[in-house]
Amino acid sequence: MQQSTIVGVDIGTTSTKAVAFGLNGEVLFQQSVGYPILSEEAGQAEQDPEQVLEAVLKALEEVVEWLQDYSFKLEGVSFSSAMHSLIAMDASGNPLTRCIIWADTRSHICADSIKKSALGHKIYLQTGTPIHPMSPLAKLCWLRQEQPYVFERAAMFIGIKEYVLYQLFGEYKIDYSIASATGLFNIFELNWHADALQLAGVNASQLPTPVPTTHIFSGIKSRFASRLPIPAATPFIIGASDGCLANLASHGVRPGEAVVTIGTSGAVRTMANKPATDRQERLFSYILNEDHFVLGGAVNNGGVALRWFRDTFYTAETAEAIAKEQDIYELLNEVAETVPAGAEGLLFLPYLLGERAPVWDGAARACFIGANFNHTRPHFLRAVMEGVIFGVYSVVQALEQVAGPIPVIYANGGFAFSELWVQMLADISGKKVYLTETPEGSAFGAAIMGMFALKLIPSLEEADEMIRISKTFVPDAQLNQLYQRQYNVFKTLYPKLKDSFEELASIQYKQTEQEN
């Protein structure tokens, strides 16, 4: 008997990954194809949609061919993708723009204006997407102002997943999950939000039709079916957003179960059985499906902060480690462990790339606070690691205020390779942290959603059996007391420094403009 498989396709920021899973969650085969982020001016971050489409096809083609070579039965293909992208399409289905991705900040002036208005607050409370340059709402306002000739020609405005599926099936459809991250979608009524559309200057007919995350496409265009090669009747499941699916793949599918992911950036997410928004606008509220809503916040500064410190202050050690084929991060962990918890009163505000949750301020800046003559380079290293966790913990606190107690945390991402860093999360939060062996993150979440859509599992909660806990980290009560004292200082720093950050950002922007 042929073994059944399902393929999860994750359309990411710099690559697309296709992963074949057994129905027990086992990874059978995977392929990844990369593409560049295009940036030709300050704040620009775009993808070539045709490059992304080709990456999807190439990755999927190689996985499908492997499955055929080993006589596996393909049950379906399910999708995940990054959120907040925008492509303007003409009436003939051709792109008028490249794909403007979440990292593009050119709409920051529009976002700031909306955020300060009563209408902006009202829109957030209904859409669940914080007002920020990442959101398609702000991007549309910017495009209308800065490129009116493109805006007026556009027949449709879509994201990258919708572009790929339009090419494959000829239909403009958007899943509730991706729609809920646009700032244009009412998460309580599951339709486009009239006030947001009016503000953006578009109407519902210019946006894809919203459908559940279990929606199934069939009848792939013949030229793609022959290339892959798969039967034209193979079901393709629309799936959801990468963040929501990462929670599904990380044991975080029940209320009160939080997932912390720290890679280059980071995120904290918890599940709820109904949508909720934060009157202080600190959190996002996105949709996994009609019964599962993901509340949380993303931070810009995760592993990128440690990498910055490595590249800036450990250049000689990094070069030596590369020459000896050693892991520089193992060395950094050993160095950080020589410093007492709390870095002897040195704090790091980790806003190197501005910040999303909980402050949502692109002008925020990083800084060290509390340095004295006795602090050495290892102190600054440990302070960076602790500062990242303090930033993550501030999102955990906001979540608990909105969604209720979070008794445990499931952790994954690149930081999970550092037991020191994960233990910091336990000690700072005062919560048990479970390290999960999550196979391929969002792609696995897409596969689980596909299994549910195809009735191969009876509920999303059934996926728990496929997710393994590799280690448990228990908080140290004494260190938690120390860290709580430091956190009480940490959380006061941004409000006190906000005006200074704005002035420094203004100086930097002006200098950049003069240089260009």
XYZ file of C-alpha atoms in Angstrom:
516
model
C 0.000 0.000 0.000
C 1.266 3.481 -0.897
C 2.118 5.747 2.029
C 0.064 8.947 1.974
C 1.783 12.318 2.157
C 0.887 15.974 2.135
C 3.121 18.827 1.010
C 3.350 22.088 2.918
C 4.591 25.075 0.897
C 5.859 28.078 2.870
C 6.318 31.246 0.799
C 8.778 33.218 2.896
C 10.603 36.531 2.779
C 13.812 35.237 1.171
C 12.903 31.709 0.054
C 10.095 29.269 -0.562
C 10.268 25.882 1.083
C 8.258 22.830 0.034
C 8.195 19.958 2.530
C 6.627 16.519 2.139
C 5.222 15.131 5.391
C 3.897 11.739 6.317
C 0.497 11.824 7.990
C 2.273 11.283 11.323
C 4.204 14.542 10.883
C 7.446 12.919 9.761
C 9.518 14.986 7.324
C 10.085 12.883 4.208
C 11.747 15.298 1.807
C 12.145 19.047 1.400
C 13.435 21.595 -1.049
C 14.094 25.307 -0.678
C 14.583 27.917 -3.407
C 15.739 31.431 -2.579
C 15.218 34.893 -4.047
C 16.498 38.352 -3.152
C 14.885 41.247 -1.351
C 15.091 44.206 -3.725
C 15.980 47.561 -2.183
C 17.008 50.478 -4.398
C 16.052 53.379 -2.112
C 15.713 54.066 1.600
C 12.932 52.022 3.179
C 12.220 49.937 0.072
C 11.808 46.161 0.439
C 10.299 44.282 -2.512
C 10.251 40.915 -4.250
C 9.885 40.088 -7.918
C 6.568 38.156 -7.947
C 7.643 36.103 -10.968
C 10.801 35.023 -9.147
C 8.682 33.945 -6.189
C 6.278 32.039 -8.450
C 9.190 30.269 -10.118
C 10.634 29.387 -6.694
C 7.295 27.883 -5.632
C 7.106 25.834 -8.819
C 10.712 24.675 -8.666
C 10.576 23.649 -5.003
C 7.242 21.896 -5.462
C 8.397 20.219 -8.677
C 11.435 18.653 -6.996
C 9.421 17.435 -4.012
C 6.698 15.927 -6.205
C 9.269 14.168 -8.386
C 10.917 12.684 -5.283
C 7.534 11.445 -4.035
C 6.877 9.802 -7.399
C 10.316 8.192 -7.481
C 9.597 6.541 -4.137
C 5.941 5.746 -4.911
C 4.308 7.943 -2.273
C 0.687 9.009 -2.650
C 0.223 12.790 -2.703
C -2.998 13.705 -0.877
C -2.701 17.452 -1.413
C -0.660 20.636 -1.302
C -1.254 23.289 1.362
C 0.125 26.829 1.613
C 1.651 29.180 4.136
C 3.008 32.607 3.316
C 4.426 35.725 4.871
C 1.904 38.415 5.746
C 1.435 42.085 4.776
C 2.538 42.008 1.112
C 0.985 44.116 -1.649
C 0.952 43.846 -5.461
C -1.087 46.080 -7.767
C -2.525 44.151 -10.743
C -3.996 45.514 -13.981
C -7.254 44.399 -15.574
C -5.445 41.752 -17.650
C -3.919 40.081 -14.600
C -0.444 41.531 -14.990
C 1.476 43.053 -12.068
C 1.897 46.826 -12.109
C 4.280 46.749 -9.164
C 6.677 44.327 -7.612
C 5.591 42.706 -4.365
C 5.982 45.263 -1.564
C 6.769 43.138 1.506
C 6.267 43.576 5.250
C 9.740 45.087 5.744
C 9.072 48.065 3.439
C 8.865 51.245 5.546
C 8.218 53.895 2.875
C 4.662 54.300 4.137
C 5.788 55.373 7.619
C 4.421 58.922 7.248
C 1.015 57.588 6.169
C 1.064 55.056 9.001
C 1.926 57.700 11.586
C -0.888 59.933 10.371
C -3.444 57.114 10.516
C -2.204 55.893 13.894
C -2.671 59.321 15.499
C -6.280 59.633 14.273
C -9.481 58.501 15.956
C -10.422 56.709 12.726
C -7.168 54.760 12.811
C -7.894 53.565 16.348
C -11.410 52.553 15.320
C -10.082 50.625 12.324
C -7.531 48.783 14.482
C -10.229 47.704 16.953
C -12.185 46.070 14.114
C -9.336 44.711 11.989
C -6.828 43.617 14.649
C -3.831 44.785 12.602
C -1.695 47.434 14.312
C -1.323 50.642 12.321
C 2.230 50.350 11.027
C 4.137 50.681 7.711
C 4.071 46.876 7.406
C 0.308 46.769 6.793
C -1.253 46.885 3.321
C -3.618 49.584 4.630
C -0.671 51.962 5.056
C 0.974 50.743 1.845
C -2.178 51.496 -0.166
C -2.381 55.021 1.260
C 1.281 55.545 0.352
C 0.857 54.125 -3.151
C -2.139 56.367 -3.822
C -0.124 59.435 -2.760
C 3.267 58.615 -4.251
C 2.374 56.620 -7.389
C -1.140 57.773 -8.385
C -0.590 56.713 -12.003
C -0.122 53.096 -10.815
C -2.882 53.267 -8.226
C -5.442 54.502 -10.754
C -4.596 51.746 -13.271
C -4.897 48.954 -10.693
C -7.863 46.636 -11.051
C -6.842 44.418 -8.107
C -4.640 44.646 -5.022
C -3.339 41.314 -3.779
C -0.523 39.691 -1.788
C 2.113 37.176 -2.816
C 0.139 34.020 -1.989
C -2.852 35.344 -3.913
C -0.533 36.060 -6.866
C 0.799 32.510 -6.898
C -2.661 30.949 -6.625
C -4.052 33.293 -9.289
C -1.358 32.124 -11.680
C -2.084 28.453 -10.876
C -5.880 28.584 -10.861
C -7.000 31.889 -12.389
C -8.993 32.948 -9.304
C -8.487 35.886 -6.954
C -9.051 34.351 -3.494
C -7.556 35.303 -0.133
C -7.746 33.228 3.032
C -9.201 34.732 6.209
C -5.805 34.507 7.908
C -3.839 36.566 5.366
C -6.816 38.938 5.017
C -6.834 39.497 8.779
C -3.268 40.864 8.551
C -4.042 43.522 5.923
C -5.657 46.131 8.177
C -8.585 46.043 5.740
C -10.552 43.050 7.078
C -13.154 42.963 9.847
C -12.082 39.990 11.988
C -15.423 39.934 13.809
C -17.606 39.832 10.688
C -15.154 38.095 8.304
C -15.514 40.611 5.495
C -13.755 43.700 4.151
C -14.041 46.656 6.514
C -15.816 49.627 4.920
C -13.994 52.390 6.868
C -10.578 50.890 6.097
C -11.410 50.546 2.395
C -12.598 54.146 2.211
C -9.428 55.368 3.926
C -7.266 53.345 1.522
C -9.251 54.559 -1.495
C -10.267 51.109 -2.751
C -13.465 49.124 -2.970
C -14.187 45.470 -2.217
C -14.265 44.557 -5.920
C -10.560 45.490 -6.104
C -9.668 42.936 -3.450
C -9.678 39.125 -3.594
C -12.681 37.175 -2.338
C -12.130 36.119 1.300
C -12.455 32.364 1.940
C -11.838 30.024 4.918
C -8.313 28.698 5.456
C -9.596 25.236 4.534
C -10.678 26.377 1.053
C -9.675 23.882 -1.650
C -8.650 24.743 -5.212
C -8.834 22.103 -7.913
C -8.235 22.083 -11.648
C -4.722 23.515 -11.769
C -3.869 24.990 -15.166
C -2.606 22.295 -17.510
C 0.821 23.822 -18.112
C 1.558 23.754 -14.381
C 0.045 20.291 -13.847
C 2.321 18.847 -16.524
C 5.389 20.604 -15.162
C 4.971 19.482 -11.567
C 3.804 16.726 -12.640
C 0.594 15.958 -10.752
C -2.978 15.044 -11.666
C -5.062 18.124 -12.415
C -7.517 17.026 -9.708
C -4.900 17.233 -6.939
C -6.400 19.374 -4.154
C -4.564 22.576 -3.234
C -5.495 24.004 0.170
C -5.249 27.781 0.506
C -3.911 27.543 4.066
C -3.084 30.516 6.273
C -0.372 32.971 7.295
C 3.079 31.849 8.403
C 2.701 33.223 11.933
C -0.626 31.545 12.651
C 0.569 28.270 11.163
C 3.778 28.412 13.206
C 1.609 28.406 16.337
C -0.359 25.449 15.043
C 2.915 23.610 14.433
C 4.312 24.439 17.876
C 1.725 22.962 20.245
C 0.080 26.362 20.726
C -3.467 25.660 19.587
C -5.376 25.976 22.894
C -6.132 29.180 24.840
C -3.355 29.983 27.312
C -0.666 28.156 25.355
C 1.878 30.726 24.199
C 4.565 30.150 21.611
C 7.761 32.214 21.563
C 9.730 32.089 18.335
C 13.029 33.923 18.076
C 14.942 33.827 14.843
C 16.222 36.967 13.156
C 13.170 38.717 14.571
C 10.770 37.213 17.080
C 7.146 36.734 17.992
C 4.908 35.777 20.888
C 1.531 34.285 20.075
C -1.300 32.681 21.974
C -4.563 31.169 20.807
C -8.089 32.305 21.624
C -11.477 30.942 20.641
C -12.776 34.375 19.668
C -11.199 37.542 18.232
C -10.000 40.229 20.614
C -8.162 43.512 20.207
C -6.113 45.616 22.602
C -7.349 49.153 23.317
C -3.695 50.181 23.756
C -2.949 48.847 20.237
C 0.031 46.770 21.391
C -1.058 43.446 19.894
C -2.227 41.915 16.649
C -5.272 39.658 16.387
C -5.170 37.339 13.383
C -7.285 34.410 12.240
C -6.161 30.774 11.982
C -9.685 29.590 11.201
C -13.205 30.459 12.320
C -12.668 28.757 15.698
C -9.052 29.727 16.394
C -7.723 33.283 16.659
C -4.069 34.112 17.191
C -3.255 37.043 19.468
C 0.268 38.284 19.839
C 3.022 40.616 18.882
C 6.085 40.480 16.667
C 9.394 42.038 17.679
C 11.902 43.279 15.119
C 14.924 42.566 17.259
C 15.625 38.919 18.006
C 18.705 37.070 16.883
C 19.624 40.033 14.698
C 20.683 41.892 17.863
C 23.125 39.163 18.850
C 24.394 38.976 15.293
C 24.964 42.750 15.285
C 26.952 42.489 18.505
C 28.946 39.577 17.098
C 29.767 41.373 13.856
C 30.591 44.660 15.561
C 32.454 43.635 18.707
C 33.622 40.052 18.105
C 34.998 40.358 14.577
C 38.373 38.730 15.299
C 36.798 35.834 17.187
C 34.229 35.346 14.431
C 36.917 35.220 11.731
C 38.940 32.736 13.789
C 35.877 30.541 14.389
C 35.073 30.508 10.676
C 38.661 29.554 9.851
C 38.515 26.681 12.354
C 34.975 25.685 11.275
C 33.718 26.331 14.793
C 30.374 27.773 15.883
C 30.948 31.349 17.024
C 27.634 31.327 18.900
C 28.839 28.501 21.140
C 31.770 30.728 22.086
C 29.466 33.685 22.731
C 27.297 31.552 25.000
C 30.355 30.460 26.965
C 31.438 34.081 27.350
C 27.955 35.251 28.418
C 27.804 32.512 31.064
C 30.832 34.050 32.812
C 28.740 37.123 33.671
C 26.164 37.014 36.495
C 22.483 37.150 35.615
C 21.448 40.765 35.211
C 24.871 41.769 33.818
C 25.530 43.572 37.092
C 22.992 46.293 36.434
C 23.620 46.826 32.719
C 20.476 46.987 30.563
C 20.069 46.919 26.787
C 17.048 48.394 25.003
C 17.123 46.235 21.857
C 15.463 48.503 19.272
C 18.202 48.329 16.628
C 15.611 48.095 13.829
C 12.930 50.214 15.422
C 10.256 48.090 17.042
C 6.906 46.525 16.431
C 5.159 45.100 19.519
C 4.484 46.424 22.011
C 5.530 49.996 21.084
C 5.030 49.962 17.283
C 7.546 52.712 16.671
C 9.853 52.698 13.660
C 11.842 55.566 15.183
C 12.721 53.642 18.361
C 16.466 53.171 18.881
C 18.710 50.786 20.795
C 20.771 51.856 23.779
C 22.717 50.555 26.766
C 21.671 51.903 30.172
C 23.545 51.597 33.453
C 27.093 51.164 32.174
C 29.882 51.852 34.628
C 33.664 51.520 34.782
C 33.485 47.864 35.880
C 31.502 46.625 32.886
C 33.443 44.673 30.258
C 32.689 43.377 26.789
C 31.130 40.141 28.183
C 28.738 42.240 30.290
C 27.523 44.022 27.172
C 27.117 40.655 25.419
C 24.962 39.241 28.198
C 22.960 42.474 28.385
C 22.137 42.138 24.672
C 20.843 38.593 25.177
C 18.809 39.603 28.223
C 17.504 42.733 26.484
C 16.045 40.674 23.647
C 14.220 38.494 26.191
C 12.990 41.547 28.134
C 11.520 42.812 24.853
C 9.802 39.480 24.245
C 8.561 39.363 27.838
C 6.953 42.792 27.422
C 4.771 41.228 24.714
C 3.957 38.268 26.994
C 2.775 40.728 29.657
C 0.577 42.610 27.185
C -0.920 39.314 26.038
C -1.765 38.284 29.589
C -3.532 41.596 30.147
C -5.720 41.023 27.077
C -6.102 37.231 26.838
C -5.609 36.031 30.415
C -2.914 34.003 32.197
C -0.246 32.188 30.209
C 0.953 29.310 32.401
C 3.519 27.841 30.020
C 5.537 28.804 26.970
C 6.543 26.649 24.010
C 9.750 27.852 22.383
C 11.358 27.378 18.992
C 13.442 29.224 16.436
C 17.169 29.774 16.168
C 17.551 30.923 19.789
C 16.451 27.453 20.899
C 19.943 26.178 20.022
C 21.231 28.192 23.003
C 20.167 26.596 26.291
C 21.446 29.701 28.086
C 19.103 31.919 26.101
C 16.079 29.657 26.603
C 16.820 29.484 30.341
C 16.855 33.296 30.384
C 13.318 33.210 28.969
C 12.211 30.884 31.783
C 13.965 32.920 34.494
C 12.731 36.315 33.243
C 9.137 35.195 32.624
C 8.908 32.937 35.683
C 7.229 30.285 33.505
C 8.149 26.787 32.435
C 9.440 26.781 28.873
C 9.040 23.696 26.710
C 11.375 23.290 23.779
C 9.489 21.800 20.832
C 10.893 19.771 17.983
C 8.801 21.516 15.382
C 9.473 20.064 11.941
C 9.844 22.948 9.527
C 7.601 25.426 11.308
C 5.056 27.124 9.069
C 5.311 24.469 6.352
C 4.304 21.880 8.960
C 1.442 24.115 10.075
C 0.306 24.333 6.457
C 0.418 20.539 6.218
C -1.683 20.195 9.380
C -4.244 22.657 7.990
C -4.258 20.656 4.762
C -4.872 17.406 6.654
C -7.771 19.046 8.470
C -9.252 20.456 5.258
C -9.031 17.031 3.601
C -10.544 15.360 6.712
C -7.394 13.324 7.303
C -7.514 14.488 10.944
C -10.739 15.331 12.811
C -9.531 18.565 14.438
C -6.540 20.875 14.628
C -6.003 19.791 18.230
C -5.233 16.278 16.965
C -1.918 17.639 15.660
C -0.588 17.641 19.244
C 0.298 13.976 18.842
C 2.753 14.871 16.054
C 4.634 17.501 18.098
C 7.377 16.366 20.471
C 8.785 18.136 23.527
C 12.578 17.802 23.594
C 13.388 19.585 26.875
C 11.765 21.507 29.720
C 13.319 24.614 31.320
C 12.214 25.451 34.875
C 12.564 29.052 36.138
C 14.911 29.844 38.996
C 12.816 31.711 41.587
C 15.747 33.738 42.923
C 16.855 34.856 39.462
C 13.255 35.672 38.584
C 13.144 38.147 41.472
C 16.339 39.804 40.246
C 15.105 39.959 36.662
C 11.728 41.364 37.707
C 13.510 44.280 39.417
C 15.462 44.926 36.225
C 12.380 44.547 34.038
C 10.597 47.184 36.106
C 13.358 49.573 35.020
C 13.422 48.270 31.438
C 9.718 48.949 30.817
C 10.073 52.606 31.858
C 12.897 53.368 29.416
C 11.028 53.609 26.103
C 8.341 56.086 27.309
C 11.063 58.305 28.794
C 13.236 58.191 25.669
C 10.549 58.232 22.948
C 10.887 61.956 22.140
C 14.679 61.666 22.012
C 14.416 58.699 19.669
C 12.155 60.663 17.314
C 14.621 63.543 17.213
C 17.576 61.216 16.571
C 15.624 59.404 13.829
C 14.844 62.755 12.189
C 18.535 63.683 12.212
C 19.465 60.317 10.689
C 16.812 60.539 7.960
C 17.978 64.025 6.982
C 21.608 62.907 6.818
C 20.636 59.945 4.646
C 18.666 62.177 2.280
C 21.598 64.571 1.951
C 24.018 61.721 1.222
C 21.694 60.359 -1.476
